[in-house]
Short mmCIF file of C-alpha atoms in Angstrom, two decimals:
data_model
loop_
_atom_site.label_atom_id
_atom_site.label_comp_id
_atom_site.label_asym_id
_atom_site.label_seq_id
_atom_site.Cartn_x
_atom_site.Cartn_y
_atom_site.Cartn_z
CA UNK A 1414 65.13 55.37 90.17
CA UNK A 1415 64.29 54.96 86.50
CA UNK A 1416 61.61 58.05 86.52
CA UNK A 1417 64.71 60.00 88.04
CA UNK A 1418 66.72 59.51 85.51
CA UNK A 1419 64.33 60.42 83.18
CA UNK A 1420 63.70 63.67 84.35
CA UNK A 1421 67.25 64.81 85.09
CA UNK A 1422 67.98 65.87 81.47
CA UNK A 1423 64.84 68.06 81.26
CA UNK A 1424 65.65 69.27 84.94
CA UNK A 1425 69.22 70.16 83.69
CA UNK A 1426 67.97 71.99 80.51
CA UNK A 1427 65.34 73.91 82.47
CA UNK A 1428 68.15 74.61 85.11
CA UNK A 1429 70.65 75.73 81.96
CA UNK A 1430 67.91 77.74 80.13
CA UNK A 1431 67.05 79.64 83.69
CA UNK A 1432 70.70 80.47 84.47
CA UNK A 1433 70.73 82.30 80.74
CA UNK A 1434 67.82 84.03 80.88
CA UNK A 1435 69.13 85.60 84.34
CA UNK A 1436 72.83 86.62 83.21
CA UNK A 1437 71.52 87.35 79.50
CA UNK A 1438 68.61 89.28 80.77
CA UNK A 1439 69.94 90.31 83.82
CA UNK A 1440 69.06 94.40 84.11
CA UNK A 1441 72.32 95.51 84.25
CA UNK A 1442 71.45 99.18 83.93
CA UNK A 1443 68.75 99.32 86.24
CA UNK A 1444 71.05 98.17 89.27
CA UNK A 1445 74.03 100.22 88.08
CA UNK A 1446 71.77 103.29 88.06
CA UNK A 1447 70.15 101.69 91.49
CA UNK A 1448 73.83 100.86 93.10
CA UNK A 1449 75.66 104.75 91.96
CA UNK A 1450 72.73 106.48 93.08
CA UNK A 1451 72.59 105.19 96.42
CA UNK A 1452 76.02 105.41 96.89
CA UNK A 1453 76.68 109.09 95.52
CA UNK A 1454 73.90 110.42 98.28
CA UNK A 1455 75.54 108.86 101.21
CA UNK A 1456 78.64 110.13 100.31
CA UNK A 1457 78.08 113.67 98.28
CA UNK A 1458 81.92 114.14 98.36
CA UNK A 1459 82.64 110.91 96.16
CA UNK A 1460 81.49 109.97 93.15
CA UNK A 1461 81.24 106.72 91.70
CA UNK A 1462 80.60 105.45 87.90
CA UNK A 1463 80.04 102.08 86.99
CA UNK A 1464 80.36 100.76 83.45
CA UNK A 1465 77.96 97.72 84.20
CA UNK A 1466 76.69 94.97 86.32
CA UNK A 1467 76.38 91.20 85.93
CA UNK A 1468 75.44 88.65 88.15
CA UNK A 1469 77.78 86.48 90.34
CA UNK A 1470 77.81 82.73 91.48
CA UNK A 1471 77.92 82.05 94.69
CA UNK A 1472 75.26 84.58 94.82
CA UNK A 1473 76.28 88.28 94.30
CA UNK A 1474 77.15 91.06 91.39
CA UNK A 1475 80.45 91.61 89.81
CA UNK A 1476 81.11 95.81 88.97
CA UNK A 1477 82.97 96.45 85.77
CA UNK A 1478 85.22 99.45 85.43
CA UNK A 1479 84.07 100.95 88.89
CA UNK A 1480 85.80 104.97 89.09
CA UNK A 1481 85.88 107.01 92.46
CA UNK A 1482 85.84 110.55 91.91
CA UNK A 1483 86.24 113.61 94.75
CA UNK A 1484 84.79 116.44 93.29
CA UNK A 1485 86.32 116.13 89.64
CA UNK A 1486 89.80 114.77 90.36
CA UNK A 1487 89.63 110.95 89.99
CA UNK A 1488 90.89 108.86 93.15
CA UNK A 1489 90.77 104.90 91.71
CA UNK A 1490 89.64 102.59 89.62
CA UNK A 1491 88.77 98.83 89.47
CA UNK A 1492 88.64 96.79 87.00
CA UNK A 1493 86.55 94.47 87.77
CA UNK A 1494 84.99 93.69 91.64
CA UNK A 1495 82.97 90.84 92.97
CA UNK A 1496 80.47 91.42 95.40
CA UNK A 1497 78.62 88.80 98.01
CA UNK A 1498 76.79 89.34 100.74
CA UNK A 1499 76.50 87.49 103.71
CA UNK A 1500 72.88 86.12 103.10
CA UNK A 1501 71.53 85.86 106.75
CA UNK A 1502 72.64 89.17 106.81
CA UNK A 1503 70.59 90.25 104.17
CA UNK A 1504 67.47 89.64 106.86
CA UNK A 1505 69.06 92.19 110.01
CA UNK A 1506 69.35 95.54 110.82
CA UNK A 1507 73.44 95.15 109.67
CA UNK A 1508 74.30 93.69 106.29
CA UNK A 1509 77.46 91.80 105.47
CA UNK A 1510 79.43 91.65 102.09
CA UNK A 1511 82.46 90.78 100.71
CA UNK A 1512 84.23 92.01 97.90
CA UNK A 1513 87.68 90.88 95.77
CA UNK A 1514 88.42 92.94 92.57
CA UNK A 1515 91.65 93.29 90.29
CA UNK A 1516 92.85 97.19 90.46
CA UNK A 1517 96.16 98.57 88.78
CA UNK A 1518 97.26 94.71 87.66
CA UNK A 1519 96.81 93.96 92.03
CA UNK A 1520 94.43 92.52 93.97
CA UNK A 1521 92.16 94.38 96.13
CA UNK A 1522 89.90 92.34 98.78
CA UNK A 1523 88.11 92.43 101.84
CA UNK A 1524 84.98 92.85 104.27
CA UNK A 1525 82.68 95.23 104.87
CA UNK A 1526 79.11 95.82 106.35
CA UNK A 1527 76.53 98.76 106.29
CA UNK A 1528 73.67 99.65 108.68
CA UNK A 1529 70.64 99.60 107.51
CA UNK A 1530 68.60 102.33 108.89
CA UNK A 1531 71.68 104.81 109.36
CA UNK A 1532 74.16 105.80 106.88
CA UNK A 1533 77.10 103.88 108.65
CA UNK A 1534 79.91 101.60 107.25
CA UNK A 1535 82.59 99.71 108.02
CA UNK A 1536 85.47 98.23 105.85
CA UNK A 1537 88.52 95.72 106.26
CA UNK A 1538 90.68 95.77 103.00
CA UNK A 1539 93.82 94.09 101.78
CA UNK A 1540 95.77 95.29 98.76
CA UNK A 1541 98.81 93.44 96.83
CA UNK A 1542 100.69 93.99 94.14
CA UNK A 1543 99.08 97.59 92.61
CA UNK A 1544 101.25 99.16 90.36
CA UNK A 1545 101.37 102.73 92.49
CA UNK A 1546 103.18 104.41 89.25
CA UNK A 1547 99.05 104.12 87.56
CA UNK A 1548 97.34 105.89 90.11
CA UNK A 1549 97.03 109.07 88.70
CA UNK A 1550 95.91 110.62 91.89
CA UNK A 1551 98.56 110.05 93.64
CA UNK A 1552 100.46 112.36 91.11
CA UNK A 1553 97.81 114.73 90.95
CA UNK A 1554 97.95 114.95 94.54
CA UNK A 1555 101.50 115.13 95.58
CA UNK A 1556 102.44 116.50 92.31
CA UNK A 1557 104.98 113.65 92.22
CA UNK A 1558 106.00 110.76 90.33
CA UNK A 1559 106.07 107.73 92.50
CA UNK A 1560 106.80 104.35 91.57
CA UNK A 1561 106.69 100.70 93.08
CA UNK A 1562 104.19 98.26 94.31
CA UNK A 1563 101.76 98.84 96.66
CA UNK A 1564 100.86 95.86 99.50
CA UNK A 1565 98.90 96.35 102.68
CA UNK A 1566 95.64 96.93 105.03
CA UNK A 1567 93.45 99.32 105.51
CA UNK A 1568 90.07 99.60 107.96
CA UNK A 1569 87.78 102.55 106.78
CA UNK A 1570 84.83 103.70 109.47
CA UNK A 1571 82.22 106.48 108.27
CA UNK A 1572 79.57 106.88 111.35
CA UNK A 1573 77.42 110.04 111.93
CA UNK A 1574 78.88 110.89 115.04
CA UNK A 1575 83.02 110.75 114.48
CA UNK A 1576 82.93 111.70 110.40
CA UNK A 1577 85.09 109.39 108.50
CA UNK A 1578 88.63 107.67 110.16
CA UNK A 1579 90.62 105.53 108.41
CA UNK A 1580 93.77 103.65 108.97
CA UNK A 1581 96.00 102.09 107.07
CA UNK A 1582 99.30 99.92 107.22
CA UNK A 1583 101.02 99.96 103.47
CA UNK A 1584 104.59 99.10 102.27
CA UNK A 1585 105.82 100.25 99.20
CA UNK A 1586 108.63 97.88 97.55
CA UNK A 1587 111.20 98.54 94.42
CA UNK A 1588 110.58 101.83 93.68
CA UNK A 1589 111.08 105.75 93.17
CA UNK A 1590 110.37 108.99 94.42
CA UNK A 1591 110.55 111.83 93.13
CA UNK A 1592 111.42 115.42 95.24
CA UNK A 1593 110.32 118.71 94.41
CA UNK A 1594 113.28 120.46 95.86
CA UNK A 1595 116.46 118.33 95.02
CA UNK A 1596 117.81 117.40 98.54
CA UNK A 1597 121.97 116.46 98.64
CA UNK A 1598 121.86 116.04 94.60
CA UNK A 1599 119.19 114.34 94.48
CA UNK A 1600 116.05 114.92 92.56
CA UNK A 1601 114.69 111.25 93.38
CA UNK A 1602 115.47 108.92 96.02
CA UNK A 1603 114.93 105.03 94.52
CA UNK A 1604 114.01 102.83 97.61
CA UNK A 1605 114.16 99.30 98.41
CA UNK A 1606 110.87 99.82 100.56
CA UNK A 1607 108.78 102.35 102.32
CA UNK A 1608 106.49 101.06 105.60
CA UNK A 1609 104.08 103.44 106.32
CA UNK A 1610 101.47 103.44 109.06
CA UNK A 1611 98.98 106.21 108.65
CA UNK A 1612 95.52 107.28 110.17
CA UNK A 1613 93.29 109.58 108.74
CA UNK A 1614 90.38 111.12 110.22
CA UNK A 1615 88.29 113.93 108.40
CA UNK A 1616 90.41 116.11 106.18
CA UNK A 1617 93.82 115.79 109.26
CA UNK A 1618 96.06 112.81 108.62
CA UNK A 1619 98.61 111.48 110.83
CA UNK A 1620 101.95 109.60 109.73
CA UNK A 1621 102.57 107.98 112.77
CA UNK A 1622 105.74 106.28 111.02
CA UNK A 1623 107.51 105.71 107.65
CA UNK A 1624 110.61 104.40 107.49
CA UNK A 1625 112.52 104.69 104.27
CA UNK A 1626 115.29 101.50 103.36
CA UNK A 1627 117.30 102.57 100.30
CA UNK A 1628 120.48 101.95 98.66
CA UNK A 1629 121.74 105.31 99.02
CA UNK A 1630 119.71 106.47 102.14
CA UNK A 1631 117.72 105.52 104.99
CA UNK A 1632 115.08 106.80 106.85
CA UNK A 1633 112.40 107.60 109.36
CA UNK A 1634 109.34 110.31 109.19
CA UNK A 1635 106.79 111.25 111.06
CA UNK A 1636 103.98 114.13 111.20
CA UNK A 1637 100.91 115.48 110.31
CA UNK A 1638 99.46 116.69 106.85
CA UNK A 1639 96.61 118.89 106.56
CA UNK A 1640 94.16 118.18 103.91
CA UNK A 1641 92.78 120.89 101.75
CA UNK A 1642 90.11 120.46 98.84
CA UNK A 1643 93.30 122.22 96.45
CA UNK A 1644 95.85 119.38 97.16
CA UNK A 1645 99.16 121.48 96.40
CA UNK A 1646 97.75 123.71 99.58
CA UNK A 1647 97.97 121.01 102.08
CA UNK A 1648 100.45 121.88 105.09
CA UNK A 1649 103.24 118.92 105.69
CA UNK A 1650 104.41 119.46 109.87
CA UNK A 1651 107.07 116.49 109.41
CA UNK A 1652 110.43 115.44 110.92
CA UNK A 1653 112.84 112.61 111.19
CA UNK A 1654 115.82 111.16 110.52
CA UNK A 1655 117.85 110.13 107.21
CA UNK A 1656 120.92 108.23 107.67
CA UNK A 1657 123.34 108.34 104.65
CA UNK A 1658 125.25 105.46 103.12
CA UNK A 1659 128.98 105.20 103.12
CA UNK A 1660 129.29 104.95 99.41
CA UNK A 1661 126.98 107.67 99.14
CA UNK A 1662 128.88 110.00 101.03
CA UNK A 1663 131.78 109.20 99.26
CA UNK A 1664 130.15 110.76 95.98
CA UNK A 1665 129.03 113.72 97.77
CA UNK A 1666 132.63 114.18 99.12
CA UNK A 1667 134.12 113.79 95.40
CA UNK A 1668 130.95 115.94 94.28
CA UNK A 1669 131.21 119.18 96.60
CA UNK A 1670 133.25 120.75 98.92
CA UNK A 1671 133.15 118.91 102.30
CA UNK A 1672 132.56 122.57 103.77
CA UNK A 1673 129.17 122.94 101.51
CA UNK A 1674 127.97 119.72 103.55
CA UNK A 1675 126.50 119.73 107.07
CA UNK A 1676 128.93 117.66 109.54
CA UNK A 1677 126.19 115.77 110.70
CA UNK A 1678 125.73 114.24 107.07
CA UNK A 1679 128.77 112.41 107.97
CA UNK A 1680 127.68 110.74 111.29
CA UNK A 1681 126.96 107.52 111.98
CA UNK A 1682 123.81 108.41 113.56
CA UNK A 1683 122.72 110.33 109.90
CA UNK A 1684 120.56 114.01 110.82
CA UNK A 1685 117.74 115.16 111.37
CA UNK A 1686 115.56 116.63 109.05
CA UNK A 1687 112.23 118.95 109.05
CA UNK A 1688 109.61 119.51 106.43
CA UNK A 1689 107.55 122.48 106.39
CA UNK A 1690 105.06 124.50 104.08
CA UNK A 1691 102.59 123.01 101.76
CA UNK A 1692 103.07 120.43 99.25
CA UNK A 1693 103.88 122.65 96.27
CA UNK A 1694 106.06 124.75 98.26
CA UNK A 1695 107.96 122.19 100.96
CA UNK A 1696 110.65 123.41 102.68
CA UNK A 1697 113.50 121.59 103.95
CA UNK A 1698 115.55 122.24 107.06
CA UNK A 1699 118.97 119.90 108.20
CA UNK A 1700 119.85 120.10 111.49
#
């Protein structure tokens, strides 16, 4: 008993002076070079940059600054990211890992695992409280300001045989949106929430539902948008229905002539509405 206590303070300074060597000396570079290398040729449509790497207790690396890109046009960026793997994974043909990060002052978290021997991977994600209004691509893409924060799931699938899917479940709460063709005096519709539940697969995705709830409005959409590499060129195929307020009305009554306004605006079952044309040129169509 007396020998082990004399040892534990040398045990606990070799222990301290090996746990600085390995973060101090850690090659940071060499595994950020390793990791965005690796990455970029699986996937020659994104690119990823990485600031730098430092180890991660429990076992695993934490990513600073870690920026998607498709083609030049930047898609997200994390702060910071913590990733583990599963380490009797480590010794099979699958791997498993698990990441948490801090993204647009949210929280993005989940599970994922990659094959081996074939360029396959699966992901389960979570997202809360990103600030939507910072994602610049989001803008870029839709050519819109939109405001709010962003909560929700997503699973993402990339195998050789079906091409990438994903599918995602988000709600959008306390926010804005802006429209590129005003619609009933409007050039932005605030919201109390948006539910969306989309799937994606290749460059096709589906809005299987999104239901608007809004002070002035509310609403349900659904439709296809086809993806093109030039954003502004993808073709929206959507329809619905937006229901109208009372109080709302009311202003459009004092505002125009009630003979300017389709009849159906005034229903209690709202109208239906289609979108057509591509995202820089929508066109909108009451009926």
């Amino acid at each position: 008993m007396k020998n082990s206590r004399k040892w534990l303070p040398y045990f606990l300074f070799i222990l301290a002076v090996t746990a600085f060597f390995i973060y101090y000396l850690f090659p940071s570079d060499k595994i950020k070079d390793y990791i965005t290398f690796h990455l970029n040729k699986t996937y020659p449509g994104i690119h990823i940059t990485v600031d730098y790497v430092k180890p991660a207790f429990p076992p695993g690396l934490k990513l600073y600054n870690v920026n998607f890109f498709h083609a030049p046009n930047p898609l997200f960026t994390v702060d910071q990211i913590k990733i583990a793997p599963g380490l009797l994974s480590l010794f099979r043909s699958k791997v498993i890992f698990f990441f948490k990060g801090r993204a647009y002052t949210g929280v993005l978290e989940g599970k994922g695992e990659f094959t081996k021997h074939r360029p396959e991977v699966m992901i389960d994600g979570k997202l809360s409280g990103i600030q939507i209004k910072e994602i610049s691509a989001i803008k870029d893409f839709t050519g819109r300001n939109i405001s709010g924060v962003l909560d929700g799931n997503f699973t993402y699938r990339n195998q050789k045989e079906s091409g990438d899917h994903l599918k995602a479940e988000l709600v959008i709460s306390d926010g804005q949106l802006e429209l590129a063709t005003p619609l009933l005096q409007m050039e932005s519709i605030p919201f109390k929430k948006i539910a969306t539940d989309l799937v994606m697969k290749n460059m096709n995705l589906q809005i299987k539902k999104c239901i608007i709830n809004g002070d002035q409005i509310d609403g349900r959409i659904s439709g296809s948008v086809s993806l093109k590499n030039t954003p502004g060129q993808s073709y929206l195929k959507l329809s619905g229905r937006i229901k109208s307020h009372p109080l709302f009305i009311e202003t459009l009554r004092n505002d125009l002539s009630a003979n300017l306004l389709p009849k159906k605006i005034f229903g209690k079952n709202g109208f239906r509405i289609r979108i057509y044309g591509t995202l820089d040129n929508p066109r909108f169509f009451l009926n």
